[in-house]
Amino acid sequence: MARRTAEAGQAGRTRQSVENSVAWTLRNLDSVVALGAALVIGLLDVFGGAIQDNVVSGATLLVLAALVFGTLTERRRRVADIQGAMSATHRALEDLTMVRSLTGAELEQALDRARHRTDRWVFKGGTGTYLRAVTLPVCIREAQLQRRSLTVKIDIINPADEQACAAYARFRQTFAHRLDVVPPDSWSADRTRKESFATVLAACWHRQRLDTLEIDVHLSSVVPTLRFDLSASCLIITQDDPRRVNLLVERDRPLYDYYVTELHQSREQAVALDLRRTVPLSEEPTVDETMRLFEGLGLPLPTSFTDGDVSEVIEKALRAENPYRR
C-alpha cells in the first residue's frame, strides 16, 4: 500500500514537471525555435561539412525571423505590462480622490444636496445643535413632501455624564474665539447638557408627529472632535470651526462604507434610548410633560434644573437657531 502511494506521488510529480516544461516552452516558443534552428544548423555545419550555402542562408533567415518574432512578442508583453501599471496607477489616483475638501459656501451646498431626497441620516457629534436646527426639520419636510419613510440615527454626548459634558465644553471653549460667525454663548458643562437634552426632546417631538419617521438616539461618553453627517448619497465630515477644511466622501467610494461600519460600531458602544417609552407631547410641550418624558426615558433632568432651565431646553429643542449662519 505504501509502495503504491509512493509510486502515485512520483507519477504526480513527474506529470507536474512535464506540464511546467510544456507551459514554459509555449511561453518562450520564439526563443526555443531560434535556438533549436541555430543549434541544428551549427552542428550540421561543423560535423557534416556538406551543407549548401542556400541552406545555411535559409536557416540564418529562419533564426533572424524567430528573433524578430521574439522581439515583437516581448514588446507586446511590455506594452501589456505598462498598460497594467497605468491601470493600477489610475485606480490609486481614484482612491486618492475619494475624499474632496469643502470650504466656505461649498459646505452648506453639499449639506443641502445631501439632505435632498435622502431616506436616511446618520449623525455623530457633540450635542446636535445644527442637526435639530436645520438638518432634522429639512429632512422631515422632504420626507413629508415625497411621502416616504425616513430613518435617522443620532449619536451625541450623554447629558447625564458630567465629566463628558465638562470635557466637551472645554474643547469648544478652547476654539470659540476663532469663530467668525455669530458669537456663541460661552460653552460650559451646563450648556452642553441642555443642548444634548434638547436634541433628545426634539427627536421625541418629531417622532410623535411623523409616523414614517424611524429615529434612534444614542448617548456617548466619548468626547468627539469631529461631526459626521451621513446621507444616502454621501458622508460629510466637519468641525466646529467653519473656516477649517471639511471633507466630502461620495457613496460609491470605499471610505463611505468604512464609515458606515465605524458609525454603527460607535452606536453599539453608546447608551441607546427607547423612544417608545415617551409620554405624548403637546405642540408646545410643557415643563411637566418634558420632565415626565425624560423620566420615562430613564434620563431624568438634573434636580438642579429650575422651570426656567426646562423651558430653555424646550426652546432649544423646537426653535434652535443655525449656529453657523452668517
XYZ file of C-alpha atoms in Angstrom:
326
model
C 0.000 0.000 0.000
C 2.805 2.394 0.947
C 4.632 1.457 -2.279
C 1.600 2.256 -4.430
C 1.192 5.583 -2.615
C 4.838 6.451 -3.248
C 4.540 5.490 -6.918
C 1.390 7.592 -7.267
C 3.174 10.552 -5.671
C 6.150 10.133 -8.000
C 3.841 9.957 -11.017
C 2.089 13.130 -9.903
C 5.399 14.963 -9.549
C 6.538 13.749 -12.964
C 3.268 14.897 -14.574
C 3.568 18.292 -12.906
C 7.144 18.640 -14.133
C 6.107 17.797 -17.709
C 3.213 20.280 -17.562
C 5.534 23.003 -16.297
C 8.027 22.281 -19.052
C 5.354 22.400 -21.763
C 3.957 25.646 -20.367
C 7.434 27.224 -20.300
C 8.105 26.085 -23.869
C 4.834 27.600 -25.107
C 5.570 30.881 -23.372
C 9.043 31.013 -24.927
C 8.300 29.309 -28.240
C 10.051 32.002 -30.281
C 13.298 31.603 -28.384
C 13.079 27.803 -28.488
C 12.622 27.794 -32.281
C 15.510 30.205 -32.823
C 17.830 28.320 -30.503
C 16.871 24.921 -31.961
C 17.382 26.032 -35.538
C 20.712 27.627 -34.722
C 21.962 24.519 -32.927
C 20.877 22.127 -35.693
C 22.428 24.167 -38.479
C 25.574 24.811 -36.464
C 26.093 21.161 -35.630
C 25.480 20.034 -39.188
C 27.889 22.653 -40.488
C 30.588 21.653 -38.032
C 30.272 17.872 -38.229
C 28.703 17.389 -41.664
C 30.574 19.870 -43.806
C 28.185 19.220 -46.649
C 25.512 21.832 -46.156
C 24.882 24.050 -49.117
C 25.111 27.826 -48.828
C 21.431 28.311 -49.633
C 20.504 26.027 -46.746
C 22.721 27.997 -44.402
C 21.265 31.283 -45.657
C 17.714 29.965 -45.243
C 18.489 28.766 -41.769
C 20.005 32.139 -40.942
C 16.859 33.854 -42.127
C 14.796 31.442 -40.063
C 16.799 32.286 -36.973
C 16.555 36.019 -37.652
C 12.804 35.723 -38.204
C 12.441 33.876 -34.929
C 14.453 36.577 -33.177
C 12.288 39.315 -34.710
C 9.166 37.423 -33.667
C 10.571 37.146 -30.165
C 11.352 40.874 -30.081
C 7.811 41.758 -31.171
C 6.342 39.365 -28.619
C 8.453 40.891 -25.855
C 7.347 44.365 -26.944
C 3.704 43.311 -26.735
C 4.340 41.931 -23.265
C 5.964 45.190 -22.194
C 3.053 47.207 -23.597
C 0.639 44.986 -21.651
C 2.730 45.467 -18.500
C 2.752 49.246 -18.990
C -0.987 49.279 -19.527
C -1.465 47.223 -16.371
C 0.744 49.602 -14.400
C -1.147 52.611 -15.772
C -4.448 50.988 -14.825
C -3.189 50.374 -11.290
C -1.959 53.981 -11.086
C -5.344 55.206 -12.297
C -7.092 53.196 -9.590
C -4.687 54.574 -6.989
C -5.401 58.141 -8.125
C -9.130 57.458 -7.920
C -8.660 56.229 -4.345
C -6.745 59.401 -3.520
C -9.636 61.497 -4.821
C -12.274 59.583 -2.876
C -12.192 62.483 -0.395
C -13.000 66.009 -1.556
C -12.376 69.111 0.521
C -15.120 71.670 1.177
C -14.582 75.265 2.146
C -16.836 78.225 2.748
C -20.171 78.107 0.949
C -19.323 74.703 -0.554
C -20.094 73.066 2.786
C -23.658 74.355 3.013
C -24.275 73.484 -0.640
C -23.017 69.943 -0.045
C -25.250 69.578 3.016
C -28.236 70.852 1.012
C -27.607 68.260 -1.711
C -27.149 65.526 0.910
C -30.496 66.360 2.522
C -32.335 66.391 -0.796
C -34.372 63.209 -1.329
C -32.412 61.187 1.216
C -34.247 58.457 3.088
C -31.680 58.216 5.899
C -29.447 60.388 8.016
C -26.785 59.301 10.479
C -25.272 61.900 12.777
C -22.408 61.636 15.224
C -21.156 64.714 17.001
C -21.290 66.789 20.150
C -24.782 67.980 21.027
C -26.525 68.082 17.637
C -27.366 71.803 17.592
C -27.123 72.151 13.807
C -28.889 68.816 13.417
C -32.041 69.934 15.186
C -31.866 73.492 13.839
C -31.506 72.628 10.137
C -30.947 69.013 9.181
C -33.776 67.303 11.038
C -36.539 69.779 10.061
C -35.448 69.839 6.416
C -35.186 66.050 6.089
C -38.582 65.588 7.746
C -40.168 68.180 5.469
C -38.687 66.441 2.412
C -39.979 63.071 3.645
C -43.463 64.515 4.068
C -43.427 66.079 0.598
C -42.168 62.873 -1.010
C -44.488 60.669 1.103
C -41.700 58.309 2.097
C -40.105 56.956 5.231
C -37.092 58.494 6.907
C -34.541 56.786 9.138
C -32.457 58.943 11.466
C -29.747 57.742 13.841
C -28.261 60.215 16.303
C -25.132 59.755 18.423
C -24.421 62.638 20.831
C -22.808 63.272 24.210
C -24.621 61.753 27.158
C -26.047 64.717 29.132
C -26.067 62.562 32.265
C -22.267 62.199 32.086
C -20.994 65.346 33.809
C -17.336 64.608 33.056
C -18.003 64.175 29.340
C -20.080 67.365 29.230
C -17.339 69.319 31.013
C -14.654 67.935 28.688
C -16.675 68.840 25.601
C -17.281 72.348 26.959
C -13.530 72.839 27.481
C -12.853 71.662 23.934
C -15.425 74.030 22.422
C -14.367 76.960 24.586
C -10.742 76.492 23.552
C -11.536 77.292 19.912
C -14.584 79.533 20.338
C -12.540 82.748 19.887
C -11.587 81.663 16.352
C -15.147 81.615 15.037
C -16.014 84.458 12.668
C -19.745 83.747 12.733
C -22.393 84.937 15.191
C -20.577 84.731 18.565
C -21.857 81.711 20.509
C -22.662 81.732 24.167
C -19.831 80.623 26.370
C -19.622 76.855 26.410
C -19.996 75.242 29.806
C -20.928 71.838 31.150
C -24.399 73.202 31.892
C -24.889 74.435 28.332
C -23.614 71.144 26.911
C -26.164 69.212 28.972
C -29.018 71.464 27.892
C -28.074 71.198 24.209
C -27.969 67.386 24.398
C -31.248 67.221 26.319
C -32.765 69.487 23.679
C -31.703 67.145 20.871
C -33.306 64.187 22.659
C -36.512 66.186 23.173
C -36.542 67.279 19.517
C -36.167 63.664 18.374
C -39.122 62.571 20.526
C -41.262 65.535 19.453
C -40.688 64.909 15.718
C -41.178 61.155 16.110
C -44.669 61.698 17.508
C -45.619 63.829 14.503
C -44.422 61.687 11.616
C -45.446 58.035 11.585
C -42.923 57.203 8.866
C -40.035 58.585 10.919
C -37.799 55.949 12.485
C -35.417 57.751 14.798
C -32.895 56.389 17.296
C -30.835 58.313 19.828
C -27.601 57.025 21.345
C -25.719 58.742 24.145
C -21.939 58.523 24.263
C -19.400 59.327 26.966
C -16.643 59.841 24.391
C -15.999 63.487 23.507
C -15.929 63.932 19.706
C -13.776 66.478 17.892
C -15.481 65.976 14.511
C -19.049 65.802 13.254
C -20.234 63.111 10.866
C -23.330 63.578 8.700
C -24.099 60.580 6.519
C -26.943 60.534 3.999
C -27.950 58.127 1.242
C -25.623 59.914 -1.189
C -22.533 60.957 0.775
C -20.681 61.438 4.043
C -19.688 64.923 5.223
C -17.112 65.363 7.989
C -16.986 68.797 9.611
C -15.542 70.672 12.573
C -16.974 73.383 14.753
C -14.794 75.997 13.019
C -16.391 76.734 9.604
C -13.113 78.209 8.350
C -11.416 74.835 8.535
C -11.405 72.452 5.588
C -14.247 69.936 5.685
C -14.408 66.598 3.861
C -16.887 65.012 1.463
C -16.960 61.302 0.622
C -19.336 60.124 -2.112
C -21.350 56.956 -1.551
C -19.606 54.977 -4.328
C -16.225 55.284 -2.579
C -14.888 52.583 -0.240
C -14.352 55.116 2.559
C -18.116 55.702 2.708
C -18.706 52.035 3.519
C -15.888 52.070 6.055
C -17.533 54.914 7.951
C -20.945 53.254 7.795
C -19.395 50.424 9.793
C -17.443 52.787 12.049
C -20.527 54.813 12.971
C -22.507 51.642 13.590
C -19.837 50.359 15.975
C -19.797 53.699 17.782
C -23.541 53.489 18.411
C -23.177 49.918 19.614
C -20.887 51.178 22.390
C -23.208 54.030 23.405
C -26.362 54.062 25.545
C -29.473 53.576 23.400
C -32.669 55.344 24.404
C -36.001 53.609 23.927
C -38.060 56.413 22.405
C -41.174 54.274 22.564
C -41.244 54.916 26.303
C -42.345 58.516 25.957
C -45.409 60.418 27.071
C -47.408 62.383 24.473
C -46.031 65.852 23.832
C -48.106 68.915 23.011
C -47.328 71.157 20.067
C -45.713 73.333 22.699
C -44.520 70.896 25.387
C -45.000 71.999 28.963
C -42.432 71.775 31.721
C -44.287 68.882 33.347
C -44.597 66.956 30.056
C -40.907 67.403 29.398
C -39.874 66.227 32.848
C -42.126 63.157 32.616
C -40.758 62.367 29.167
C -37.153 62.284 30.381
C -38.101 60.265 33.437
C -39.811 57.716 31.182
C -36.640 57.506 29.081
C -34.587 56.724 32.158
C -32.765 60.020 31.652
C -34.175 62.337 34.338
C -33.339 66.007 34.190
C -30.917 67.192 36.896
C -32.584 68.089 40.171
C -30.802 71.430 39.952
C -32.835 72.370 36.868
C -35.472 75.001 37.561
C -38.615 75.517 35.498
C -36.681 78.177 33.636
C -33.952 75.673 32.753
C -36.546 73.188 31.462
C -38.203 75.929 29.406
C -34.792 76.728 27.928
C -34.381 73.090 26.880
C -37.818 73.196 25.216
C -36.904 76.404 23.376
C -33.647 74.922 22.130
C -35.430 71.741 21.000
C -38.185 73.375 18.942
C -36.677 76.688 17.870
C -32.968 76.071 17.613
C -31.018 78.598 15.551
C -28.398 77.676 12.985
C -25.158 78.229 14.952
C -23.214 78.880 11.747
C -25.490 81.307 9.957
C -23.703 84.317 8.514
